[in-house]
Tab-separated table of C-alpha atoms and ligand atoms in Angstrom:
chain	number	residue	atom	x	y	z
X	1	MET	CA	0.000	0.000	0.000
X	2	LYS	CA	2.934	2.367	0.633
X	3	LYS	CA	4.450	2.030	-2.851
X	4	PRO	CA	2.238	4.590	-4.711
X	5	ALA	CA	3.420	7.327	-2.294
X	6	LEU	CA	6.972	6.818	-3.566
X	7	LEU	CA	6.074	8.100	-7.021
X	8	PRO	CA	5.323	11.737	-6.071
X	9	ALA	CA	8.391	11.728	-3.809
X	10	ALA	CA	10.589	10.539	-6.676
X	11	LEU	CA	9.067	13.143	-8.989
X	12	LEU	CA	9.758	15.872	-6.428
X	13	LEU	CA	13.350	14.659	-6.121
X	14	LEU	CA	13.805	14.730	-9.908
X	15	LEU	CA	12.308	18.224	-10.037
X	16	GLY	CA	14.736	19.341	-7.325
X	17	ILE	CA	17.732	17.923	-9.194
X	18	PHE	CA	16.551	19.575	-12.416
X	19	TRP	CA	16.119	22.938	-10.646
X	20	MET	CA	19.551	22.706	-9.016
X	21	SER	CA	21.312	21.918	-12.289
X	22	ALA	CA	19.436	24.739	-14.052
X	23	ALA	CA	20.452	27.186	-11.311
X	24	SER	CA	24.117	26.137	-11.350
X	25	SER	CA	24.285	26.387	-15.164
X	26	ASN	CA	24.206	30.163	-14.720
X	27	GLN	CA	27.869	29.865	-13.771
X	28	THR	CA	31.028	28.896	-15.626
X	29	PRO	CA	33.447	27.574	-13.004
X	30	PHE	CA	37.172	27.844	-13.728
X	31	SER	CA	40.508	27.856	-11.895
X	32	VAL	CA	43.036	30.640	-11.624
X	33	GLN	CA	46.702	29.810	-11.119
X	34	VAL	CA	49.039	32.570	-10.020
X	35	ARG	CA	52.611	31.782	-10.983
X	36	THR	CA	55.725	33.720	-10.055
X	37	PRO	CA	59.284	32.390	-9.909
X	38	THR	CA	58.748	31.753	-6.194
X	39	GLU	CA	55.024	31.010	-5.824
X	40	ASN	CA	52.354	28.844	-7.406
X	41	LYS	CA	48.846	29.305	-6.040
X	42	SER	CA	45.531	28.022	-7.286
X	43	TYR	CA	42.059	29.490	-6.768
X	44	LYS	CA	38.545	28.612	-7.882
X	45	THR	CA	36.043	31.114	-9.201
X	46	TYR	CA	33.339	31.407	-11.813
X	47	ALA	CA	32.243	33.640	-14.645
X	48	ALA	CA	28.701	34.278	-15.775
X	49	VAL	CA	27.599	32.174	-18.751
X	50	ASN	CA	29.623	33.613	-21.637
X	51	GLY	CA	31.010	36.090	-19.104
X	52	SER	CA	34.549	37.454	-19.080
X	53	LEU	CA	37.698	36.397	-17.286
X	54	PHE	CA	37.688	39.886	-15.782
X	55	GLY	CA	34.296	39.223	-14.122
X	56	GLY	CA	35.603	35.951	-12.686
X	57	LEU	CA	38.685	37.694	-11.258
X	58	VAL	CA	36.574	40.456	-9.693
X	59	ARG	CA	34.349	37.785	-8.119
X	60	LEU	CA	37.411	35.912	-6.840
X	61	GLN	CA	38.832	39.092	-5.320
X	62	GLN	CA	35.530	39.811	-3.570
X	63	ALA	CA	35.275	36.267	-2.196
X	64	ASN	CA	38.888	35.578	-1.221
X	65	PRO	CA	41.017	37.975	0.858
X	66	ASN	CA	44.164	36.131	-0.325
X	67	PHE	CA	43.665	37.173	-3.932
X	68	ASN	CA	43.756	40.724	-5.254
X	69	PHE	CA	44.594	42.463	-8.499
X	70	THR	CA	44.708	45.896	-10.089
X	71	TYR	CA	44.429	46.933	-13.704
X	72	THR	CA	44.902	49.859	-16.056
X	73	PRO	CA	41.980	50.660	-18.359
X	74	ASN	CA	42.812	50.795	-22.055
X	75	ASP	CA	40.382	52.300	-24.569
X	76	ASP	CA	41.236	49.755	-27.246
X	77	TYR	CA	41.691	46.477	-25.419
X	78	GLY	CA	39.950	46.846	-22.036
X	79	PRO	CA	41.630	46.226	-18.669
X	80	PHE	CA	45.392	45.535	-18.604
X	81	LEU	CA	46.362	43.356	-15.631
X	82	GLN	CA	48.889	45.389	-13.691
X	83	ASN	CA	49.371	43.844	-10.249
X	84	VAL	CA	48.501	40.476	-8.691
X	85	ASN	CA	48.719	39.839	-4.952
X	86	GLY	CA	50.904	42.918	-4.479
X	87	LEU	CA	53.390	42.106	-7.250
X	88	ALA	CA	53.330	44.702	-10.040
X	89	GLY	CA	54.500	44.505	-13.633
X	90	ASP	CA	57.468	46.773	-14.333
X	91	SER	CA	59.814	47.768	-17.140
X	92	SER	CA	61.007	44.182	-17.526
X	93	HIS	CA	58.022	42.080	-16.366
X	94	TYR	CA	54.312	41.767	-17.117
X	95	TRP	CA	51.472	39.495	-16.043
X	96	GLN	CA	50.956	37.124	-18.932
X	97	LEU	CA	47.545	35.444	-19.377
X	98	LEU	CA	47.484	31.782	-20.416
X	99	SER	CA	45.031	28.928	-20.819
X	100	GLY	CA	47.055	25.942	-19.718
X	101	ASP	CA	50.375	26.659	-21.464
X	102	THR	CA	48.881	28.673	-24.321
X	103	PRO	CA	48.968	32.487	-24.111
X	104	LEU	CA	45.571	34.145	-24.616
X	105	ASN	CA	45.344	36.308	-27.732
X	106	VAL	CA	42.966	38.792	-26.080
X	107	GLY	CA	42.963	40.565	-22.722
X	108	MET	CA	41.016	39.588	-19.615
X	109	GLY	CA	38.084	41.851	-20.511
X	110	CYS	CA	37.556	40.040	-23.832
X	111	TYR	CA	38.366	36.461	-22.862
X	112	LEU	CA	35.419	34.181	-21.994
X	113	PRO	CA	36.596	31.203	-19.922
X	114	ASN	CA	35.226	27.724	-20.595
X	115	ALA	CA	33.868	25.528	-17.813
X	116	ASN	CA	36.696	23.976	-15.761
X	117	GLU	CA	39.405	25.781	-17.725
X	118	VAL	CA	42.668	26.576	-15.937
X	119	ILE	CA	43.710	30.179	-16.482
X	120	THR	CA	47.254	31.062	-15.501
X	121	LEU	CA	48.441	34.516	-14.507
X	122	LYS	CA	52.188	34.245	-14.986
X	123	TYR	CA	54.696	36.861	-13.898
X	124	THR	CA	56.802	36.924	-17.037
X	125	LYS	CA	60.006	38.614	-18.158
X	126	PHE	CA	59.770	40.628	-21.429
S	1	B12	C1	53.980	45.404	-27.194
S	1	B12	C2	52.714	44.661	-26.875
S	1	B12	C3	52.603	44.158	-25.564
S	1	B12	C4	53.580	44.490	-24.449
S	1	B12	C5	53.231	45.947	-23.955
S	1	B12	C6	54.250	46.592	-23.012
S	1	B12	C7	55.469	47.162	-23.684
S	1	B12	N1	56.478	47.398	-22.922
S	1	B12	O1	55.509	47.391	-24.871
S	1	B12	C8	53.277	43.353	-23.433
S	1	B12	C9	54.263	42.203	-23.655
S	1	B12	C10	53.269	43.725	-21.956
S	1	B12	C11	51.886	42.902	-23.876
S	1	B12	C12	51.095	42.092	-23.091
S	1	B12	C13	49.911	41.556	-23.518
S	1	B12	N2	49.346	41.698	-24.732
S	1	B12	CO1	50.021	42.876	-26.074
S	1	B12	N3	50.630	43.769	-27.601
S	1	B12	C14	51.701	44.470	-27.819
S	1	B12	C15	51.701	44.920	-29.304
S	1	B12	C16	52.619	43.953	-30.073
S	1	B12	C17	52.156	46.357	-29.548
S	1	B12	C18	51.504	47.426	-28.653
S	1	B12	C19	52.199	48.775	-28.886
S	1	B12	O2	53.307	48.954	-28.444
S	1	B12	N4	51.518	49.700	-29.555
S	1	B12	C20	52.093	51.005	-29.883
S	1	B12	C21	51.884	52.010	-28.737
S	1	B12	C22	52.470	53.401	-29.100
S	1	B12	O3	50.444	52.188	-28.538
S	1	B12	P1	49.829	52.045	-27.081
S	1	B12	O4	48.338	52.129	-27.194
S	1	B12	O5	50.477	52.957	-26.114
S	1	B12	O6	50.247	50.549	-26.697
S	1	B12	C23	49.997	50.038	-25.426
S	1	B12	C24	48.837	49.052	-25.400
S	1	B12	O7	48.807	48.321	-26.614
S	1	B12	C25	49.218	48.200	-24.198
S	1	B12	N5	48.913	46.769	-24.401
S	1	B12	C26	49.666	45.890	-25.011
S	1	B12	N6	49.092	44.688	-25.015
S	1	B12	C27	47.919	44.835	-24.369
S	1	B12	C28	46.939	43.906	-24.085
S	1	B12	C29	45.813	44.313	-23.407
S	1	B12	C30	44.747	43.314	-23.121
S	1	B12	C31	45.674	45.674	-22.967
S	1	B12	C32	44.467	46.117	-22.202
S	1	B12	C33	46.687	46.600	-23.261
S	1	B12	C34	47.788	46.162	-23.964
S	1	B12	O8	50.629	48.309	-23.988
S	1	B12	C35	51.178	49.190	-24.995
S	1	B12	C36	52.345	49.959	-24.429
S	1	B12	O9	51.934	50.687	-23.283
S	1	B12	C37	50.197	44.739	-29.668
S	1	B12	C38	49.905	44.408	-31.136
S	1	B12	C39	49.997	45.635	-32.010
S	1	B12	N7	50.726	45.498	-33.067
S	1	B12	O10	49.414	46.673	-31.680
S	1	B12	C40	49.785	43.575	-28.740
S	1	B12	C41	48.340	43.446	-28.309
S	1	B12	C42	47.777	44.812	-27.956
S	1	B12	N8	48.469	42.619	-27.112
S	1	B12	C43	47.550	41.752	-26.999
S	1	B12	C44	47.452	40.797	-25.967
S	1	B12	C45	46.395	39.755	-26.091
S	1	B12	C46	48.295	40.837	-24.858
S	1	B12	C47	48.235	39.922	-23.629
S	1	B12	C48	46.830	39.672	-23.086
S	1	B12	C49	48.963	38.592	-23.995
S	1	B12	C50	48.911	37.545	-22.931
S	1	B12	N9	48.470	36.371	-23.312
S	1	B12	O11	49.268	37.753	-21.779
S	1	B12	C51	49.132	40.688	-22.619
S	1	B12	C52	48.392	41.575	-21.611
S	1	B12	C53	48.195	40.845	-20.298
S	1	B12	C54	47.763	41.776	-19.212
S	1	B12	N10	48.681	41.945	-18.259
S	1	B12	O12	46.651	42.266	-19.218
S	1	B12	C55	46.523	41.830	-28.114
S	1	B12	C56	45.231	42.519	-27.622
S	1	B12	C57	44.005	41.957	-28.295
S	1	B12	C58	42.785	42.173	-27.466
S	1	B12	N11	41.667	42.355	-28.156
S	1	B12	O13	42.765	42.112	-26.264
S	1	B12	C59	47.343	42.604	-29.204
S	1	B12	C60	46.473	43.468	-30.148
S	1	B12	C61	48.102	41.523	-30.015
S	1	B12	C62	47.163	40.546	-30.691
S	1	B12	N12	46.932	39.372	-30.111
S	1	B12	O14	46.633	40.812	-31.733
S	1	B12	N13	51.613	43.334	-25.119
């Protein structure tokens, strides 16, 4: 006699799972690796669906006191990453943006991370 009651419960469960996956699909999770000659740190964040790397970094900075960055606005190419965790680019170094080992061919304001991508911010010599 108890079996028919299981059906609505199972339907409710399925509905819940469907709702949760729909809600989480509004995010594109990705990792950020910060690499300097002396440090290698990894963080998790997310962009909006088809949202920019810049948005994901802002979100990471707001959520994690151990990550911060500054940038210089550029009329042509958007934000130029200037400083990460207190280490600034200078006349011989810049913060290079990579996906895995491949340098990005656009800046962080234009780049749209893929789900589970690993983006590296690498302190690089010119
Ligand atoms: C030289 C150069 C650099 C140098 C600039 C510093 C220096 N000491 O010269 C360095 C090596 C730092 C650099 C870095 C990057 N660059 Co660059 N760079 C150039 C290049 C070849 C010439 C720029 C130039 O000197 N113009 C002449 C001067 C007089 O004009 P300017 O407006 O003052 O130039 C400044 C800006 O261009 C700025 N700049 C340079 N690159 C970038 C990238 C971004 C995203 C921003 C916001 C600003 C910026 O720095 C220049 C000097 O101050 C251009 C291609 C080209 N032929 O224009 C690419 C170019 C501008 N760079 C580009 C890219 C993608 C990058 C990187 C994101 C690469 C990477 N994977 O890391 C990084 C920026 C990362 C970050 N920290 O945000 C792209 C931008 C495309 C886009 N839509 O975003 C371009 C167009 C090359 C391409 N792929 O076609 N770059």
